[in-house]
Short mmCIF file of C-alpha atoms in Angstrom, two decimals:
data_model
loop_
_atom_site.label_atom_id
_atom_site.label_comp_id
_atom_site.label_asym_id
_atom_site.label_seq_id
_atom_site.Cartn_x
_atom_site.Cartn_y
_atom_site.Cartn_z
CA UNK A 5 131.35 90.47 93.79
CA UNK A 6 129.77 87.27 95.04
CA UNK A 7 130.80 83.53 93.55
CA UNK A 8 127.29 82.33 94.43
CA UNK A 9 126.32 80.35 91.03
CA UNK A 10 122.74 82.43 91.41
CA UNK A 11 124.59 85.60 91.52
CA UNK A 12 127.27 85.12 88.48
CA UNK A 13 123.71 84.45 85.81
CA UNK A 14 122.22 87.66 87.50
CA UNK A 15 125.28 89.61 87.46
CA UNK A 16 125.80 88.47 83.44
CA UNK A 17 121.85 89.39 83.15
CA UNK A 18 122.80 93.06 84.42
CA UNK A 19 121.13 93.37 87.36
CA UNK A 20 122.17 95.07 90.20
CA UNK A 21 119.71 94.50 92.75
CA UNK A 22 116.80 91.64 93.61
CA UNK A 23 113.57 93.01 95.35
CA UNK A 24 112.10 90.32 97.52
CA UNK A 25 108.35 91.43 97.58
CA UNK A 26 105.68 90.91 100.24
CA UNK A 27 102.05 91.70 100.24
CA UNK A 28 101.11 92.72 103.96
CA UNK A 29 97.25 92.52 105.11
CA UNK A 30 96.39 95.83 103.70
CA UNK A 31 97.41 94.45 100.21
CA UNK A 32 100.32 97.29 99.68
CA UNK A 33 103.00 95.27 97.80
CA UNK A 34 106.22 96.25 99.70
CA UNK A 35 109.97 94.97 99.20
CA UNK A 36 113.86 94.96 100.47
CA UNK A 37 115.92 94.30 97.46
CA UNK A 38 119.27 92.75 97.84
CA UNK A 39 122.26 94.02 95.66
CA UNK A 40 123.90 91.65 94.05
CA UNK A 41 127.16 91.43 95.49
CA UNK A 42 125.81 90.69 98.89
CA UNK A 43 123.37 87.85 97.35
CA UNK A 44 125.59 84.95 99.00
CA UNK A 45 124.82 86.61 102.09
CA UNK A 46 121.16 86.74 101.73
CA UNK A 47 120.43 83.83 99.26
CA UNK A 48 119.24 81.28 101.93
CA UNK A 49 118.21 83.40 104.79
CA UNK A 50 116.74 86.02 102.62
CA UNK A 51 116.55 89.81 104.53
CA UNK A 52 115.13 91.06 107.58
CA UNK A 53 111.64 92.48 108.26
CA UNK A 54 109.57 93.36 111.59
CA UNK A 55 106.80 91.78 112.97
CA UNK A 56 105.05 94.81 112.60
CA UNK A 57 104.61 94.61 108.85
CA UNK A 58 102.18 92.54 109.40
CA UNK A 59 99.98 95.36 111.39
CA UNK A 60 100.01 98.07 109.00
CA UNK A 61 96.73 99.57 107.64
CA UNK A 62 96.51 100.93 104.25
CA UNK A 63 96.40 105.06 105.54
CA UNK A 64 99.75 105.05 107.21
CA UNK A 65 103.27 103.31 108.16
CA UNK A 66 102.02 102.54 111.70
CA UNK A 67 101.02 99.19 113.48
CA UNK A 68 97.63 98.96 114.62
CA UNK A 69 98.12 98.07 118.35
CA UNK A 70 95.17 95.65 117.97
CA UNK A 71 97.06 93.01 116.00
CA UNK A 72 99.53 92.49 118.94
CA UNK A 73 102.31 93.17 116.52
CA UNK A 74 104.49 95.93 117.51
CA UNK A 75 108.50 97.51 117.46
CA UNK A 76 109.71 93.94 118.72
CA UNK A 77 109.88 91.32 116.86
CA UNK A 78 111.95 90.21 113.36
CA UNK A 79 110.32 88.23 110.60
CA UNK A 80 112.95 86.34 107.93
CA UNK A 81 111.70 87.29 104.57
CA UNK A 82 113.07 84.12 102.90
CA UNK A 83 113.41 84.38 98.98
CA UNK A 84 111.04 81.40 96.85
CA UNK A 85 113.79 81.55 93.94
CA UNK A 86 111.33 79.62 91.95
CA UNK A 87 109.09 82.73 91.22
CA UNK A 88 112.58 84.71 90.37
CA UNK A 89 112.11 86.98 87.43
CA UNK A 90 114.15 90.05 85.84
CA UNK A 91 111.79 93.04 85.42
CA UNK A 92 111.70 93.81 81.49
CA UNK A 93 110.57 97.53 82.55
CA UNK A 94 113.65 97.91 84.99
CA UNK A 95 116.04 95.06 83.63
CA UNK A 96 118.75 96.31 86.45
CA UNK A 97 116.53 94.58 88.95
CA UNK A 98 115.17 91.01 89.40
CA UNK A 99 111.82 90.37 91.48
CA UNK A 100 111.40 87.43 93.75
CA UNK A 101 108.98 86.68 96.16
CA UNK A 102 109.02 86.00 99.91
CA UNK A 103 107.60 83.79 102.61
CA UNK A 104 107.60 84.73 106.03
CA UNK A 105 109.40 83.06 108.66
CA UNK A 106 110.28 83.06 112.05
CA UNK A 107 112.39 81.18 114.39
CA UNK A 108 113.14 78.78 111.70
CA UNK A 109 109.27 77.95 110.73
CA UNK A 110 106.28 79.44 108.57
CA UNK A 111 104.93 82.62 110.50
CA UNK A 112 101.71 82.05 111.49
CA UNK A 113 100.78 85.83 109.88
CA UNK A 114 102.00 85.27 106.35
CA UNK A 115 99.93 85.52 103.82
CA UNK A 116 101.58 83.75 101.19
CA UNK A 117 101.43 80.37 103.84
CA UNK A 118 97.84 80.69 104.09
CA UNK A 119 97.33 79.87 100.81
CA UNK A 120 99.50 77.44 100.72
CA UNK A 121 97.80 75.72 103.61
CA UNK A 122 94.77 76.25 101.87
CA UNK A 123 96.42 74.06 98.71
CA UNK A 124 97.66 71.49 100.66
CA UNK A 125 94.04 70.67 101.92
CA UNK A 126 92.90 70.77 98.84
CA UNK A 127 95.67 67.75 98.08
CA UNK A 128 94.43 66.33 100.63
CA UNK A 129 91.00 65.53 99.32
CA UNK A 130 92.73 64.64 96.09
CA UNK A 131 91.76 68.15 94.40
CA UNK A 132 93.97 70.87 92.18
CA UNK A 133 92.43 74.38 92.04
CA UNK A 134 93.62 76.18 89.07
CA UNK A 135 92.64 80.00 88.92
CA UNK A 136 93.53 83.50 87.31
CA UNK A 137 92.74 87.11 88.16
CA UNK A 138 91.05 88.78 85.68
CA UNK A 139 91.79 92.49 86.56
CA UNK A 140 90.83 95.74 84.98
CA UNK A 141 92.38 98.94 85.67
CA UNK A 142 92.36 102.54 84.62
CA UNK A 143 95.30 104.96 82.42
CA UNK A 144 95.25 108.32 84.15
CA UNK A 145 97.11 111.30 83.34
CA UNK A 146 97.73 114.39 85.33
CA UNK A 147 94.97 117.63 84.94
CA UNK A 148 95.87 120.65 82.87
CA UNK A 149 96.14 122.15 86.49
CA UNK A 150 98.66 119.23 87.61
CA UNK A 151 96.25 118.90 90.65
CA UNK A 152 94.14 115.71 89.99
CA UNK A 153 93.70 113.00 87.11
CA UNK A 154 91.84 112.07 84.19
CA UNK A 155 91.40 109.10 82.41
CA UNK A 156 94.22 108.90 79.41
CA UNK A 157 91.19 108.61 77.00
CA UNK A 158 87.03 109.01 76.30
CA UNK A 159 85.98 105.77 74.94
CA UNK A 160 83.54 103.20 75.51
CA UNK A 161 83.60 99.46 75.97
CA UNK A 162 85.36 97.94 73.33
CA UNK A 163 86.86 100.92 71.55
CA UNK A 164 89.19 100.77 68.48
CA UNK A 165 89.97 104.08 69.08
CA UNK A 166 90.70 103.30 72.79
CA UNK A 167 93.25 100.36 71.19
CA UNK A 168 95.07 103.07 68.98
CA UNK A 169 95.06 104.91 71.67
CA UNK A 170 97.13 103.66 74.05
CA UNK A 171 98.66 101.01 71.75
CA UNK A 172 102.11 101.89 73.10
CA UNK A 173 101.75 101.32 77.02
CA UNK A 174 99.19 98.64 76.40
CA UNK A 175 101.66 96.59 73.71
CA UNK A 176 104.59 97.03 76.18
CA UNK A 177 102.62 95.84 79.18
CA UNK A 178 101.60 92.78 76.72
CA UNK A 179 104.95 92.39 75.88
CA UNK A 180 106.69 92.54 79.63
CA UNK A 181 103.72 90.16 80.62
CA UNK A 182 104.75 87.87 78.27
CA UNK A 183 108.38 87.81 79.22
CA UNK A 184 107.65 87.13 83.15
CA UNK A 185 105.68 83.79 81.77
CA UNK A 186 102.12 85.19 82.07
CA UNK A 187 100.91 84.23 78.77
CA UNK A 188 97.94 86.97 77.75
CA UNK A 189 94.99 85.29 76.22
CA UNK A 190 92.61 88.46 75.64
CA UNK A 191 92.90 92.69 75.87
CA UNK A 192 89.86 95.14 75.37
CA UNK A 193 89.32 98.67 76.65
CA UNK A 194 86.35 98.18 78.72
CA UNK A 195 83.41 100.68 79.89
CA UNK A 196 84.84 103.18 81.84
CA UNK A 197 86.97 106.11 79.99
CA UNK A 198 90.61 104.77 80.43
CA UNK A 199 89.74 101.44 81.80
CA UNK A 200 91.46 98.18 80.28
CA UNK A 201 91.22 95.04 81.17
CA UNK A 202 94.21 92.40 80.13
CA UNK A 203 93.57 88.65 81.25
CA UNK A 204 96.46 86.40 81.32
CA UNK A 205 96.01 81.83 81.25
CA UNK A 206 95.14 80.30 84.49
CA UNK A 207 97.93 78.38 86.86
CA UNK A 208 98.15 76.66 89.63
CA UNK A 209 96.36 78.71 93.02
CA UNK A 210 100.18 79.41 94.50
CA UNK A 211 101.20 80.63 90.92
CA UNK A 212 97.84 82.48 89.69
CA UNK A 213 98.13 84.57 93.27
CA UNK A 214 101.72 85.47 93.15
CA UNK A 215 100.97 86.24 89.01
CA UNK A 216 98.73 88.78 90.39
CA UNK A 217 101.05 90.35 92.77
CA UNK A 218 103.80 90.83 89.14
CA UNK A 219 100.63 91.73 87.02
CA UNK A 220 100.38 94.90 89.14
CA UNK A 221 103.58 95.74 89.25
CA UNK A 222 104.00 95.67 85.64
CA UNK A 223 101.01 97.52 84.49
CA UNK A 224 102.07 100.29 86.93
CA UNK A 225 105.42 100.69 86.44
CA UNK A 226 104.80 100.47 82.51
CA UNK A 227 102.39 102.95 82.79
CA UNK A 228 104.67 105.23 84.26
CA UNK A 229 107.09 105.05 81.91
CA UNK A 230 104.93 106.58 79.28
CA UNK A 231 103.68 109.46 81.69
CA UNK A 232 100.45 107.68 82.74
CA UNK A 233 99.47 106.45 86.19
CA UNK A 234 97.64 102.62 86.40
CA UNK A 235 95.12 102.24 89.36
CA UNK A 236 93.01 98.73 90.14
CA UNK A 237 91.49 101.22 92.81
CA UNK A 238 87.74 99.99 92.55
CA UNK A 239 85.95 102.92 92.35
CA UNK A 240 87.83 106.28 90.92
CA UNK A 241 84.46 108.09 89.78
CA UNK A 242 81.52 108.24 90.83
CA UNK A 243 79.46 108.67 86.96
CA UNK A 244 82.19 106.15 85.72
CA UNK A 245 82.81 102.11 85.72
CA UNK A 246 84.18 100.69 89.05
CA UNK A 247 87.20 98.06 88.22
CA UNK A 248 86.73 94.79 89.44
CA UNK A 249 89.35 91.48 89.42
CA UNK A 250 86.91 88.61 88.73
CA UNK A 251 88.40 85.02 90.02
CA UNK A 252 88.61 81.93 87.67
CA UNK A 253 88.53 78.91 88.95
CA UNK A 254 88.85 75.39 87.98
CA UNK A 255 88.89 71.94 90.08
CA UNK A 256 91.43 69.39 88.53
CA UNK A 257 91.91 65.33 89.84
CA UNK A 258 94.72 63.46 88.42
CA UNK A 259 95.74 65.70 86.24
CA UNK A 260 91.96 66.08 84.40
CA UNK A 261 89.32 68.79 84.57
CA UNK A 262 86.28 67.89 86.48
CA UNK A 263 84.06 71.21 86.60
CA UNK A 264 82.02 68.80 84.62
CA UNK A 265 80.72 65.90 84.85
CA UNK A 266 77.35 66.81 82.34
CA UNK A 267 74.73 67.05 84.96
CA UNK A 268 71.55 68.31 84.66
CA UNK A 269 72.48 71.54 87.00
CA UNK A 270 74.35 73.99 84.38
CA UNK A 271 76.72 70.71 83.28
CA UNK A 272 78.56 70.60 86.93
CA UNK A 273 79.76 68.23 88.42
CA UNK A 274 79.01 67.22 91.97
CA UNK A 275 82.34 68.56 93.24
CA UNK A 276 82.01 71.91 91.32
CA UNK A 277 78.42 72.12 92.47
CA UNK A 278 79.35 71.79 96.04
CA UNK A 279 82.68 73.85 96.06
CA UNK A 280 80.38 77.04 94.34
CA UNK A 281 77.49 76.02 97.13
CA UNK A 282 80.55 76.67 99.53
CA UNK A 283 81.77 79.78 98.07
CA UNK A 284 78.21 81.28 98.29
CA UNK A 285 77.44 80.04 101.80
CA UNK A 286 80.33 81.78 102.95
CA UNK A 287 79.76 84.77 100.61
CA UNK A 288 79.15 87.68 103.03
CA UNK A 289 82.06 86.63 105.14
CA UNK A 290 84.30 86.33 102.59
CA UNK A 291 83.43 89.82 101.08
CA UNK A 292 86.01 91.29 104.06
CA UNK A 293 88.81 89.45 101.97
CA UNK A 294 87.61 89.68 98.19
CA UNK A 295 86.30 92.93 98.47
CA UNK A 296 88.15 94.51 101.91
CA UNK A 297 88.19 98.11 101.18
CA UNK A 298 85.75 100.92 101.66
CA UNK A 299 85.83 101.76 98.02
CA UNK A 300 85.21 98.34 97.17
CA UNK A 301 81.59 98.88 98.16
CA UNK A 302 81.12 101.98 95.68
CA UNK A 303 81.15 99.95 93.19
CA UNK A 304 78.97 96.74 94.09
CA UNK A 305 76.01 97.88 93.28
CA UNK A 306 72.77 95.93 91.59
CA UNK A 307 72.91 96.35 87.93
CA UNK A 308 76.63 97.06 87.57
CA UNK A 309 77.83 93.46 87.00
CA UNK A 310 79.69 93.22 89.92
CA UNK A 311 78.50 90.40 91.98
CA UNK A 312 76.00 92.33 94.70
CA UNK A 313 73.34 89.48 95.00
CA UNK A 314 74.22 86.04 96.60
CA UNK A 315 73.79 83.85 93.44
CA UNK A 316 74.98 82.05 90.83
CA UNK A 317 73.88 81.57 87.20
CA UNK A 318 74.60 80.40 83.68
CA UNK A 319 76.40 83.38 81.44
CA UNK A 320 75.17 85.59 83.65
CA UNK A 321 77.38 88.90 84.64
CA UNK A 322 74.90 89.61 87.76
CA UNK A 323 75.47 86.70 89.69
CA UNK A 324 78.18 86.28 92.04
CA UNK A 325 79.21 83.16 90.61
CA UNK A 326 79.05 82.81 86.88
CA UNK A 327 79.32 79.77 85.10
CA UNK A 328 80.68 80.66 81.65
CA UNK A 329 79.53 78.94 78.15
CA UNK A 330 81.91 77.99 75.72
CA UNK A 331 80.61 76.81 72.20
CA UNK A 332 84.15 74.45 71.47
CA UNK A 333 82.94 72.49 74.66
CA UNK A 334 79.62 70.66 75.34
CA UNK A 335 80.02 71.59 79.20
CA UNK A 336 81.79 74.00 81.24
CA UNK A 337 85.18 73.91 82.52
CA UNK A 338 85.79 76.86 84.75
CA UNK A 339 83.65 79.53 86.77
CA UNK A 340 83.79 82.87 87.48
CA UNK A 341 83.55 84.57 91.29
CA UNK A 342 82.52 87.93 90.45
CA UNK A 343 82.80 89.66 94.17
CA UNK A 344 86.37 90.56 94.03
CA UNK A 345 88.27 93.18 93.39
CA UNK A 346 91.97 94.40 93.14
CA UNK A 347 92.33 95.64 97.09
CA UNK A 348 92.21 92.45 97.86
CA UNK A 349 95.89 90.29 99.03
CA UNK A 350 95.39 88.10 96.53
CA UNK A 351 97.00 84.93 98.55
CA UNK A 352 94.20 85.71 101.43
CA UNK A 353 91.51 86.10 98.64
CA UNK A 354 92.03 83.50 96.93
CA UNK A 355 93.11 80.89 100.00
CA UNK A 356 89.60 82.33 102.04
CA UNK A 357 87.14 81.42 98.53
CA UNK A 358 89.33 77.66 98.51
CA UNK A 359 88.68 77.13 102.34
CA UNK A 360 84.60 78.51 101.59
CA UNK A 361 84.62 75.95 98.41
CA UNK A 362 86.25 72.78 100.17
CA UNK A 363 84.04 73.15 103.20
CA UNK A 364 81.06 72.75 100.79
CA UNK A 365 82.64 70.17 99.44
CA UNK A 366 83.56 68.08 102.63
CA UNK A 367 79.71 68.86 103.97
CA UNK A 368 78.36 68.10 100.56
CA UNK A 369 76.21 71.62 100.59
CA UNK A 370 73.53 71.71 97.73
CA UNK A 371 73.55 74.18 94.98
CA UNK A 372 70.28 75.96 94.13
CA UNK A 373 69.14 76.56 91.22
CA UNK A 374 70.68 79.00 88.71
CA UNK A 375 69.49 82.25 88.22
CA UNK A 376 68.51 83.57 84.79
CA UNK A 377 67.68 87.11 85.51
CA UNK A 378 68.88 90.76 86.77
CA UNK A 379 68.17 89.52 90.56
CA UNK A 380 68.37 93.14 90.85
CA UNK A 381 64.90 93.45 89.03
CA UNK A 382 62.98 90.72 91.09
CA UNK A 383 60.90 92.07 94.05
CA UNK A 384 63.18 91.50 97.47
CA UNK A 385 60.04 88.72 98.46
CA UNK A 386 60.84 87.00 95.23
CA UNK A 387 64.56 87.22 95.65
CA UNK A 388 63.65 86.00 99.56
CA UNK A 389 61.67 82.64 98.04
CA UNK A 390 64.50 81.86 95.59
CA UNK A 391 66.87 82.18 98.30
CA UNK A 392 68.69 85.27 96.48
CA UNK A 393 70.08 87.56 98.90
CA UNK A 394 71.33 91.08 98.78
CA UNK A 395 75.56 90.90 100.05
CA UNK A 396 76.82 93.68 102.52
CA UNK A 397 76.59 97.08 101.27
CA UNK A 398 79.86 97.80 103.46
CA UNK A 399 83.20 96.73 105.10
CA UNK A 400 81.56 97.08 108.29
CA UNK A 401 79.21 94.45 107.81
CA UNK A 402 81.60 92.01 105.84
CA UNK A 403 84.35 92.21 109.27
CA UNK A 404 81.30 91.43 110.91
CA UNK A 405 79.99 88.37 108.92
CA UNK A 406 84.08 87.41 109.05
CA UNK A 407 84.28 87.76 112.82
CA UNK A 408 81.51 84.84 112.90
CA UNK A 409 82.14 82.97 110.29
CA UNK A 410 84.24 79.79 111.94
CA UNK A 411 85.25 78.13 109.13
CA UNK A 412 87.01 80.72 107.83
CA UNK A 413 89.01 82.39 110.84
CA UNK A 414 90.38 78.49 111.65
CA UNK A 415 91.63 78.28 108.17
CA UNK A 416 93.00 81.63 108.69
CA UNK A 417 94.10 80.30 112.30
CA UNK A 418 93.98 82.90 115.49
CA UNK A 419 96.95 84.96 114.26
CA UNK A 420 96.78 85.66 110.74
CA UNK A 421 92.93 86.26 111.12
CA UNK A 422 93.39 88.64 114.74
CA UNK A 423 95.68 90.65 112.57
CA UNK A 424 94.52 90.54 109.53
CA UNK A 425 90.65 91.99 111.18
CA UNK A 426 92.69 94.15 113.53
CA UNK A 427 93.66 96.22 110.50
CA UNK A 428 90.57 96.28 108.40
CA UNK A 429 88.64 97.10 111.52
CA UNK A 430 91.17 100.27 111.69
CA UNK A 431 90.49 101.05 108.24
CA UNK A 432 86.64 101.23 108.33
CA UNK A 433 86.97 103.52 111.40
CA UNK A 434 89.26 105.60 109.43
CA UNK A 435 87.40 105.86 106.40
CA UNK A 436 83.70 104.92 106.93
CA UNK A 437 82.54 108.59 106.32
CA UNK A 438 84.85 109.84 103.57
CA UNK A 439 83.54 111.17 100.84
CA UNK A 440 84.60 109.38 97.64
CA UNK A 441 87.26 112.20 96.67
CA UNK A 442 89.04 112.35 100.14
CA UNK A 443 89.28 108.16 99.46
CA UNK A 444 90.41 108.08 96.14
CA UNK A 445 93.26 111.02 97.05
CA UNK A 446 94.26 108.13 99.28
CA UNK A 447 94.10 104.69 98.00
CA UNK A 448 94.95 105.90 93.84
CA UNK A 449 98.44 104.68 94.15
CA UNK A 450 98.16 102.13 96.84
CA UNK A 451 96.69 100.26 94.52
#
């Protein structure tokens, strides 16, 4: 039994071990947990890891020799204790999550120090960005021939009966949310057959992306316990609603939102204009971090609100940016980035759209107009004189955007962004040309 003050509160808490939790490039949340009577051991210097994490695509334990990250090599996965919590649906175990580092310093390939790089620039130009993940996800149960799944019910958007339904898992999830300090604001069953969608209060970036990584561990585990399966997969069926995990974001100076200033273009300010100009300017890059699977790409499609056109508009759920209404304001104070999706590492994600909206803000990039129509319906020559493009209809085409797109791989910096297109190159060669059921027998419980 250890005398470390950390490990006498645990120990009286009942917990026997602490998982320190990474998220690698192929966004598969991974951990080492600690037991608790070796804690003083591990408290400051946290546990050991290889290099090679760090190279692993999403189809197998395996490095992908293109990352230059192999068999030599150890990573210290060093413990943030401030984002400590015990897990209400395993109370024996506590959750923490780690940072990367080697030789005494930041690893260059960490995730979780990209973004916050990517915060500390903001700083430096005096701005906050506050955000949350909005995520949906699908209850599955097995098949009557234990083979496959289903979804847990047959509703529609909305649904009472979809409520009563899984009131249960859905309260407890609530409930265990609640308890890890991720205070939910709405639930509703949404389109699909079995598809939710629970949104918690925005935080701080650092905060909002390690939220996300706890979010998904909760809803899945949860769901578990009550004989169901939870997937963010994008795309489960074909005839059914994909699930996307829509990005809120909101600039803050000295402590006081600024999204608006009430100017004429949608009540922006000329920060907020600029950062969404940079977020769309860097759109189709971008796409190989918001939206870095093959299934992602099943489900943006034109006319299934998921952010396929290069746009932004007032209250409106085509768009890739959406700048929500809200009638107990005169102006808005947050907007929505509708391209993402729940494959994505959400400290790459969201670090990638910061770098996009800062360099629009340090080059002072124009914002068109908003669009107040289905882009999808315009003609492509009136979408072409607007400026309204069509985004990459595949991974293969976002890596590509991302392997030109300078801005982004120097935020990323040589390593992180080597490695990180090293393995999503490996991916779309493995699974360009599956068919959707062959996919979705892989990624369902990855994520």
């Amino acid at each position: 039994m250890s005398d470390h003050p950390r490990s006498q509160s645990l120990e009286a808490a009942g917990v026997k071990f602490i998982r320190v939790l990474w998220c690698d490039n192929a966004n598969i949340i991974r951990g080492k947990a600690i037991h608790i009577g070796a804690l003083s051991h591990h408290c400051e210097q946290g546990v050991g890891i290889s290099a090679a994490q760090q190279a692993m695509p999403v189809m197998y334990d395996a490095p992908v020799a293109e990352t230059g990250l192999g068999p030599v090599g150890e990573v210290r996965l060093i413990p943030d204790w401030s984002t400590l919590n015990v897990l209400p649906y395993a109370p024996s175990h506590a959750r923490v999550m780690g940072d990367m580092v080697k030789d005494g310093i930041a690893w260059s390939f960490c995730p979780r120090h990209f973004l916050k790089r990517m915060v500390a620039d903001a700083s430096s130009l005096g701005l906050e960005v506050m955000a949350a993940f909005e995520n949906e996800f699908y209850l599955l149960r097995p098949t009557s021939d234990g083979i496959g799944v289903e979804p847990a019910d047959n509703t529609v958007f909305a649904s009472t009966l979809a409520m009563d339904s899984n009131l249960k898992v859905i309260d407890e999830i609530a409930l265990a949310l609640v308890a890890q300090a991720m205070p939910v604001e709405q639930y509703y069953p949404e389109s699909g057959p079995g598809q939710h969608e629970i949104s918690i209060r925005y935080t701080q970036a650092m905060s909002a992306a390690d939220q996300q990584i706890a979010f998904r561990e909760t809803v899945r585990a949860i769901a578990m316990r009550h004989g169901l399966k939870a997937s963010f997969l994008p795309k489960i069926f074909a005839d059914k609603a994909g699930s996307g995990c829509h990005l809120h974001l909101s600039l803050w100076q000295d402590g006081k939102n600024i999204v608006s200033d009430g100017s004429k273009v949608g009540g922006l300010s000329q920060i907020a204009q600029a950062f969404i100009a940079g977020i769309l300017n860097h759109l189709p890059a971008l796409m190989a971090l918001t939206t870095p699977c093959t299934n992602s790409y099943r489900r943006i499609r034109p006319h299934f609100w998921s952010g396929a056109f290069r746009c932004w508009g007032i209250d409106n759920r085509e768009a890739a940016v959406r700048v929500p209404t809200d009638p107990a304001v005169k102006s808005p104070t947050n907007f929505e980035f509708k391209t993402v999706d729940a494959s994505a590492n959400p400290y790459l994600a969201l670090g990638a759209v910061i770098a996009a909206g800062l360099d629009g803000v340090k080059t002072h990039l124009e914002l068109g107009d908003p669009v107040a129509v289905d882009p999808g319906y315009l003609s492509e020559s009136e979408r072409n004189l607007r400026g309204i493009d069509l985004l990459p209809t595949n991974l293969g085409d976002a890596i590509a955007h991302l392997t030109r797109d300078d801005i982004l791989l120097t935020a990323l910096g040589s390593d992180l962004a080597n490695a990180y297109l090293a393995v999503r190159k490996a991916e779309w060669e493995a699974m360009k040309n599956m068919e959707l059921e062959d996919e979705v027998k892989l990624l369902l419980e990855r994520y």
